[in-house]
PDB file of C-alpha atoms in Angstrom:
ATOM      1  CA  UNK T 191      82.180 138.730 117.464  1.00  0.00           C
ATOM      2  CA  UNK T 192      79.942 141.316 119.144  1.00  0.00           C
ATOM      3  CA  UNK T 193      82.049 144.434 118.496  1.00  0.00           C
ATOM      4  CA  UNK T 194      79.224 146.045 116.503  1.00  0.00           C
ATOM      5  CA  UNK T 195      77.363 146.487 119.787  1.00  0.00           C
ATOM      6  CA  UNK T 196      74.207 144.764 118.640  1.00  0.00           C
ATOM      7  CA  UNK T 197      74.369 141.333 117.037  1.00  0.00           C
ATOM      8  CA  UNK T 198      77.288 138.978 116.449  1.00  0.00           C
ATOM      9  CA  UNK T 199      79.439 138.777 113.319  1.00  0.00           C
ATOM     10  CA  UNK T 200      82.167 136.448 112.007  1.00  0.00           C
ATOM     11  CA  UNK T 201      85.844 137.452 112.123  1.00  0.00           C
ATOM     12  CA  UNK T 202      89.059 135.491 111.562  1.00  0.00           C
ATOM     13  CA  UNK T 203      92.750 135.862 112.313  1.00  0.00           C
ATOM     14  CA  UNK T 204      95.822 133.953 111.204  1.00  0.00           C
ATOM     15  CA  UNK T 205      98.492 133.397 113.837  1.00  0.00           C
ATOM     16  CA  UNK T 206     102.042 132.317 113.048  1.00  0.00           C
ATOM     17  CA  UNK T 207     103.870 129.377 114.608  1.00  0.00           C
ATOM     18  CA  UNK T 208     105.468 131.923 116.939  1.00  0.00           C
ATOM     19  CA  UNK T 209     102.070 133.218 118.084  1.00  0.00           C
ATOM     20  CA  UNK T 210     102.135 136.453 116.090  1.00  0.00           C
ATOM     21  CA  UNK T 211      98.873 137.661 114.458  1.00  0.00           C
ATOM     22  CA  UNK T 212      99.413 137.945 110.692  1.00  0.00           C
ATOM     23  CA  UNK T 213      96.388 139.859 109.477  1.00  0.00           C
ATOM     24  CA  UNK T 214      94.577 143.095 110.316  1.00  0.00           C
ATOM     25  CA  UNK T 215      94.718 143.917 114.021  1.00  0.00           C
ATOM     26  CA  UNK T 216      91.675 142.367 115.782  1.00  0.00           C
ATOM     27  CA  UNK T 217      90.896 140.195 112.762  1.00  0.00           C
ATOM     28  CA  UNK T 218      89.425 140.218 109.262  1.00  0.00           C
ATOM     29  CA  UNK T 219      85.644 140.512 108.870  1.00  0.00           C
ATOM     30  CA  UNK T 220      84.173 137.531 107.035  1.00  0.00           C
ATOM     31  CA  UNK T 221      80.544 138.498 107.627  1.00  0.00           C
ATOM     32  CA  UNK T 222      78.982 141.625 109.122  1.00  0.00           C
ATOM     33  CA  UNK T 223      75.474 141.152 107.701  1.00  0.00           C
ATOM     34  CA  UNK T 224      72.342 142.094 109.639  1.00  0.00           C
ATOM     35  CA  UNK T 225      71.251 140.119 112.690  1.00  0.00           C
ATOM     36  CA  UNK T 226      73.122 137.199 114.221  1.00  0.00           C
ATOM     37  CA  UNK T 227      75.916 135.154 112.623  1.00  0.00           C
ATOM     38  CA  UNK T 228      77.247 132.499 114.967  1.00  0.00           C
ATOM     39  CA  UNK T 229      78.690 129.027 115.573  1.00  0.00           C
ATOM     40  CA  UNK T 230      81.422 129.189 112.919  1.00  0.00           C
ATOM     41  CA  UNK T 231      83.305 126.058 111.863  1.00  0.00           C
ATOM     42  CA  UNK T 232      86.553 126.121 109.883  1.00  0.00           C
ATOM     43  CA  UNK T 233      88.576 123.866 107.592  1.00  0.00           C
ATOM     44  CA  UNK T 234      91.837 124.368 105.679  1.00  0.00           C
ATOM     45  CA  UNK T 235      91.317 125.012 101.957  1.00  0.00           C
ATOM     46  CA  UNK T 236      94.533 123.254 100.839  1.00  0.00           C
ATOM     47  CA  UNK T 237      96.098 126.548  99.714  1.00  0.00           C
ATOM     48  CA  UNK T 238      97.153 127.969 103.111  1.00  0.00           C
ATOM     49  CA  UNK T 239      93.778 129.652 103.497  1.00  0.00           C
ATOM     50  CA  UNK T 240      90.530 128.437 105.037  1.00  0.00           C
ATOM     51  CA  UNK T 241      86.816 127.982 104.482  1.00  0.00           C
ATOM     52  CA  UNK T 242      84.518 129.077 107.309  1.00  0.00           C
ATOM     53  CA  UNK T 243      80.835 128.149 107.636  1.00  0.00           C
ATOM     54  CA  UNK T 244      78.233 129.429 110.104  1.00  0.00           C
ATOM     55  CA  UNK T 245      74.520 129.763 110.663  1.00  0.00           C
ATOM     56  CA  UNK T 246      73.137 133.158 109.783  1.00  0.00           C
ATOM     57  CA  UNK T 247      70.071 135.151 110.807  1.00  0.00           C
ATOM     58  CA  UNK T 248      70.229 137.903 108.161  1.00  0.00           C
ATOM     59  CA  UNK T 249      66.874 136.738 106.795  1.00  0.00           C
ATOM     60  CA  UNK T 250      65.224 138.201 109.879  1.00  0.00           C
ATOM     61  CA  UNK T 251      63.888 135.049 111.492  1.00  0.00           C
ATOM     62  CA  UNK T 252      65.036 131.491 110.912  1.00  0.00           C
ATOM     63  CA  UNK T 253      68.728 130.665 110.525  1.00  0.00           C
ATOM     64  CA  UNK T 254      70.389 129.816 107.201  1.00  0.00           C
ATOM     65  CA  UNK T 255      73.825 128.413 106.291  1.00  0.00           C
ATOM     66  CA  UNK T 256      76.537 130.612 104.758  1.00  0.00           C
ATOM     67  CA  UNK T 257      80.240 130.166 103.959  1.00  0.00           C
ATOM     68  CA  UNK T 258      83.281 132.300 103.156  1.00  0.00           C
ATOM     69  CA  UNK T 259      86.767 131.455 101.930  1.00  0.00           C
ATOM     70  CA  UNK T 260      89.691 133.539 103.185  1.00  0.00           C
ATOM     71  CA  UNK T 261      93.126 133.505 101.564  1.00  0.00           C
ATOM     72  CA  UNK T 262      96.492 133.015 103.256  1.00  0.00           C
ATOM     73  CA  UNK T 263      96.855 136.812 103.138  1.00  0.00           C
ATOM     74  CA  UNK T 264      93.562 137.382 104.963  1.00  0.00           C
ATOM     75  CA  UNK T 265      91.469 138.439 101.951  1.00  0.00           C
ATOM     76  CA  UNK T 266      87.877 137.115 101.644  1.00  0.00           C
ATOM     77  CA  UNK T 267      87.571 135.314  98.302  1.00  0.00           C
ATOM     78  CA  UNK T 268      83.831 134.947  97.780  1.00  0.00           C
ATOM     79  CA  UNK T 269      80.757 137.198  97.783  1.00  0.00           C
ATOM     80  CA  UNK T 270      80.852 139.932 100.429  1.00  0.00           C
ATOM     81  CA  UNK T 271      79.341 138.575 103.692  1.00  0.00           C
ATOM     82  CA  UNK T 272      79.513 135.012 102.377  1.00  0.00           C
ATOM     83  CA  UNK T 273      77.878 132.581  99.965  1.00  0.00           C
ATOM     84  CA  UNK T 274      74.451 131.146 100.822  1.00  0.00           C
ATOM     85  CA  UNK T 275      74.524 127.343 100.961  1.00  0.00           C
ATOM     86  CA  UNK T 276      70.955 126.952 102.188  1.00  0.00           C
ATOM     87  CA  UNK T 277      68.143 129.488 102.639  1.00  0.00           C
ATOM     88  CA  UNK T 278      65.207 127.057 102.782  1.00  0.00           C
ATOM     89  CA  UNK T 279      62.241 127.765 105.075  1.00  0.00           C
ATOM     90  CA  UNK T 280      62.622 127.366 108.846  1.00  0.00           C
ATOM     91  CA  UNK T 281      65.969 126.796 110.556  1.00  0.00           C
ATOM     92  CA  UNK T 282      69.166 125.448 109.010  1.00  0.00           C
ATOM     93  CA  UNK T 283      71.790 125.496 111.732  1.00  0.00           C
ATOM     94  CA  UNK T 284      74.851 123.954 113.410  1.00  0.00           C
ATOM     95  CA  UNK T 285      76.841 123.353 110.201  1.00  0.00           C
ATOM     96  CA  UNK T 286      79.899 121.078 110.076  1.00  0.00           C
ATOM     97  CA  UNK T 287      82.509 121.188 107.315  1.00  0.00           C
ATOM     98  CA  UNK T 288      85.255 119.080 105.723  1.00  0.00           C
ATOM     99  CA  UNK T 289      87.615 119.827 102.827  1.00  0.00           C
ATOM    100  CA  UNK T 290      86.695 118.229  99.490  1.00  0.00           C
ATOM    101  CA  UNK T 291      90.274 117.805  98.249  1.00  0.00           C
ATOM    102  CA  UNK T 292      89.844 120.456  95.552  1.00  0.00           C
ATOM    103  CA  UNK T 293      90.087 123.690  97.589  1.00  0.00           C
ATOM    104  CA  UNK T 294      86.338 123.549  98.223  1.00  0.00           C
ATOM    105  CA  UNK T 295      84.335 121.953 101.019  1.00  0.00           C
ATOM    106  CA  UNK T 296      81.413 119.706 101.892  1.00  0.00           C
ATOM    107  CA  UNK T 297      79.076 121.162 104.511  1.00  0.00           C
ATOM    108  CA  UNK T 298      76.302 119.383 106.424  1.00  0.00           C
ATOM    109  CA  UNK T 299      73.724 120.839 108.799  1.00  0.00           C
ATOM    110  CA  UNK T 300      70.626 120.229 110.878  1.00  0.00           C
ATOM    111  CA  UNK T 301      67.541 121.266 108.875  1.00  0.00           C
ATOM    112  CA  UNK T 302      63.930 122.003 109.855  1.00  0.00           C
ATOM    113  CA  UNK T 303      62.451 122.794 106.417  1.00  0.00           C
ATOM    114  CA  UNK T 304      59.946 119.924 106.762  1.00  0.00           C
ATOM    115  CA  UNK T 305      58.287 121.644 109.738  1.00  0.00           C
ATOM    116  CA  UNK T 306      58.337 118.383 111.698  1.00  0.00           C
ATOM    117  CA  UNK T 307      61.446 117.485 113.709  1.00  0.00           C
ATOM    118  CA  UNK T 308      64.780 118.037 112.030  1.00  0.00           C
ATOM    119  CA  UNK T 309      66.636 116.377 109.178  1.00  0.00           C
ATOM    120  CA  UNK T 310      70.187 116.221 107.811  1.00  0.00           C
ATOM    121  CA  UNK T 311      71.204 117.994 104.578  1.00  0.00           C
ATOM    122  CA  UNK T 312      74.532 118.664 102.856  1.00  0.00           C
ATOM    123  CA  UNK T 313      76.010 120.855 100.122  1.00  0.00           C
ATOM    124  CA  UNK T 314      79.341 120.975  98.343  1.00  0.00           C
ATOM    125  CA  UNK T 315      80.834 124.379  97.560  1.00  0.00           C
ATOM    126  CA  UNK T 316      83.596 124.786  94.979  1.00  0.00           C
ATOM    127  CA  UNK T 317      86.890 126.638  95.354  1.00  0.00           C
ATOM    128  CA  UNK T 318      85.223 129.626  93.668  1.00  0.00           C
ATOM    129  CA  UNK T 319      82.238 129.666  96.024  1.00  0.00           C
ATOM    130  CA  UNK T 320      79.653 128.001  93.777  1.00  0.00           C
ATOM    131  CA  UNK T 321      77.279 125.399  95.322  1.00  0.00           C
ATOM    132  CA  UNK T 322      77.667 122.162  93.350  1.00  0.00           C
ATOM    133  CA  UNK T 323      74.630 120.100  94.266  1.00  0.00           C
ATOM    134  CA  UNK T 324      70.850 120.556  94.377  1.00  0.00           C
ATOM    135  CA  UNK T 325      69.786 124.063  95.441  1.00  0.00           C
ATOM    136  CA  UNK T 326      69.516 124.245  99.259  1.00  0.00           C
ATOM    137  CA  UNK T 327      71.317 120.930  99.633  1.00  0.00           C
ATOM    138  CA  UNK T 328      70.940 117.166  99.303  1.00  0.00           C
ATOM    139  CA  UNK T 329      68.898 115.294 101.929  1.00  0.00           C
ATOM    140  CA  UNK T 330      71.000 112.740 103.835  1.00  0.00           C
ATOM    141  CA  UNK T 331      68.249 111.810 106.275  1.00  0.00           C
ATOM    142  CA  UNK T 332      64.571 112.777 106.444  1.00  0.00           C
ATOM    143  CA  UNK T 333      63.444 110.066 108.876  1.00  0.00           C
ATOM    144  CA  UNK T 334      60.792 110.742 111.513  1.00  0.00           C
ATOM    145  CA  UNK T 335      61.735 112.594 114.674  1.00  0.00           C
ATOM    146  CA  UNK T 336      64.865 114.547 115.447  1.00  0.00           C
ATOM    147  CA  UNK T 337      68.279 114.201 113.808  1.00  0.00           C
ATOM    148  CA  UNK T 338      71.063 116.428 115.165  1.00  0.00           C
ATOM    149  CA  UNK T 339      74.548 116.726 116.722  1.00  0.00           C
ATOM    150  CA  UNK T 340      76.288 116.223 113.380  1.00  0.00           C
ATOM    151  CA  UNK T 341      79.919 115.331 112.743  1.00  0.00           C
ATOM    152  CA  UNK T 342      81.648 114.987 109.368  1.00  0.00           C
ATOM    153  CA  UNK T 343      84.827 113.415 107.978  1.00  0.00           C
ATOM    154  CA  UNK T 344      86.406 112.915 104.557  1.00  0.00           C
ATOM    155  CA  UNK T 345      85.562 109.528 103.056  1.00  0.00           C
ATOM    156  CA  UNK T 346      89.194 108.657 102.279  1.00  0.00           C
ATOM    157  CA  UNK T 347      88.375 108.134  98.613  1.00  0.00           C
ATOM    158  CA  UNK T 348      88.810 111.735  97.538  1.00  0.00           C
ATOM    159  CA  UNK T 349      86.160 114.470  97.364  1.00  0.00           C
ATOM    160  CA  UNK T 350      83.412 112.690  99.341  1.00  0.00           C
ATOM    161  CA  UNK T 351      82.361 112.751 102.988  1.00  0.00           C
ATOM    162  CA  UNK T 352      80.752 110.654 105.699  1.00  0.00           C
ATOM    163  CA  UNK T 353      78.279 112.375 108.022  1.00  0.00           C
ATOM    164  CA  UNK T 354      77.133 110.949 111.362  1.00  0.00           C
ATOM    165  CA  UNK T 355      74.374 112.151 113.689  1.00  0.00           C
ATOM    166  CA  UNK T 356      72.203 111.151 116.612  1.00  0.00           C
ATOM    167  CA  UNK T 357      68.743 110.055 115.573  1.00  0.00           C
ATOM    168  CA  UNK T 358      65.490 109.541 117.463  1.00  0.00           C
ATOM    169  CA  UNK T 359      63.369 107.905 114.738  1.00  0.00           C
ATOM    170  CA  UNK T 360      62.764 104.907 117.037  1.00  0.00           C
ATOM    171  CA  UNK T 361      62.055 106.954 120.151  1.00  0.00           C
ATOM    172  CA  UNK T 362      65.552 106.698 121.657  1.00  0.00           C
ATOM    173  CA  UNK T 363      68.801 108.309 120.530  1.00  0.00           C
ATOM    174  CA  UNK T 364      70.717 106.086 118.121  1.00  0.00           C
ATOM    175  CA  UNK T 365      73.717 106.793 115.882  1.00  0.00           C
ATOM    176  CA  UNK T 366      73.358 106.803 112.099  1.00  0.00           C
ATOM    177  CA  UNK T 367      75.732 107.593 109.242  1.00  0.00           C
ATOM    178  CA  UNK T 368      75.597 108.316 105.521  1.00  0.00           C
ATOM    179  CA  UNK T 369      78.211 108.696 102.806  1.00  0.00           C
ATOM    180  CA  UNK T 370      77.802 111.342 100.117  1.00  0.00           C
ATOM    181  CA  UNK T 371      80.190 111.329  97.161  1.00  0.00           C
ATOM    182  CA  UNK T 372      81.547 114.250  95.173  1.00  0.00           C
ATOM    183  CA  UNK T 373      78.596 114.595  92.795  1.00  0.00           C
ATOM    184  CA  UNK T 374      76.020 114.548  95.599  1.00  0.00           C
ATOM    185  CA  UNK T 375      74.914 110.911  95.342  1.00  0.00           C
ATOM    186  CA  UNK T 376      74.406 108.836  98.484  1.00  0.00           C
ATOM    187  CA  UNK T 377      76.110 105.626  99.474  1.00  0.00           C
ATOM    188  CA  UNK T 378      78.414 104.012  96.911  1.00  0.00           C
ATOM    189  CA  UNK T 379      77.068 104.929  93.463  1.00  0.00           C
ATOM    190  CA  UNK T 380      80.329 104.366  91.607  1.00  0.00           C
ATOM    191  CA  UNK T 381      80.381 101.359  89.254  1.00  0.00           C
ATOM    192  CA  UNK T 382      83.234  98.903  89.771  1.00  0.00           C
ATOM    193  CA  UNK T 383      85.372  97.603  86.895  1.00  0.00           C
ATOM    194  CA  UNK T 384      85.321  93.794  86.832  1.00  0.00           C
ATOM    195  CA  UNK T 385      87.825  93.211  84.040  1.00  0.00           C
ATOM    196  CA  UNK T 386      89.568  94.747  81.047  1.00  0.00           C
ATOM    197  CA  UNK T 387      90.740  92.291  78.372  1.00  0.00           C
ATOM    198  CA  UNK T 388      92.322  92.661  74.991  1.00  0.00           C
ATOM    199  CA  UNK T 389      90.352  91.588  71.922  1.00  0.00           C
ATOM    200  CA  UNK T 390      92.732  89.192  70.110  1.00  0.00           C
ATOM    201  CA  UNK T 391      93.933  89.619  66.543  1.00  0.00           C
ATOM    202  CA  UNK T 392      92.702  93.218  66.038  1.00  0.00           C
ATOM    203  CA  UNK T 393      96.119  94.921  66.234  1.00  0.00           C
ATOM    204  CA  UNK T 394      95.284  96.628  69.519  1.00  0.00           C
ATOM    205  CA  UNK T 395      92.246  98.592  68.401  1.00  0.00           C
ATOM    206  CA  UNK T 396      89.714  97.260  70.958  1.00  0.00           C
ATOM    207  CA  UNK T 397      89.382  95.988  74.502  1.00  0.00           C
ATOM    208  CA  UNK T 398      86.508  94.273  76.286  1.00  0.00           C
ATOM    209  CA  UNK T 399      85.449  96.159  79.423  1.00  0.00           C
ATOM    210  CA  UNK T 400      83.162  94.592  82.035  1.00  0.00           C
ATOM    211  CA  UNK T 401      81.841  96.327  85.153  1.00  0.00           C
ATOM    212  CA  UNK T 402      79.462  95.885  88.050  1.00  0.00           C
ATOM    213  CA  UNK T 403      76.615  98.399  88.150  1.00  0.00           C
ATOM    214  CA  UNK T 404      76.389 100.819  91.072  1.00  0.00           C
TER     215      UNK T 404
END
């Protein structure tokens, strides 16, 4: 939104099933910080509100990644002008977002902190606006060359996500993917229970549990 007359900001509006705007006329401000805020992406928060992410130039040069949650009534829920998910050096841009199943979200973005090409990073933000993983995000891919054009989907197992991107590590564009689970670990780190058996003749006080390591 360019209504400020200089740079762009982030606004939102809720519209009813009948096409009637429900919030403040011309929308609710989610971020009016200095410089450019653009390319917002949105996901439902599971409580009739939404979480919006965008890349943000308030630092005065390179872009960073910020997020804001807005309630069903149109009230921003987190820090004024949004919560910083990544403010590492160089550009972090083009974020994508998916709900985490707990009124928070998992966000991934294209990241140039290495200074050579671009990589893929992600962060989970809680329902209260607190980043849950490593500061400035978890690396999903730091291969050579350029990784970009991200897409994200829930992993179907609850609270995790799968991120895909195009990747030029071999000189041509290929398609790669990575799963990140709810605690910020890659792949499939969960151990798998192999069996649970009763220990005989102990009046129910013990069981034998066997599992496969992650």
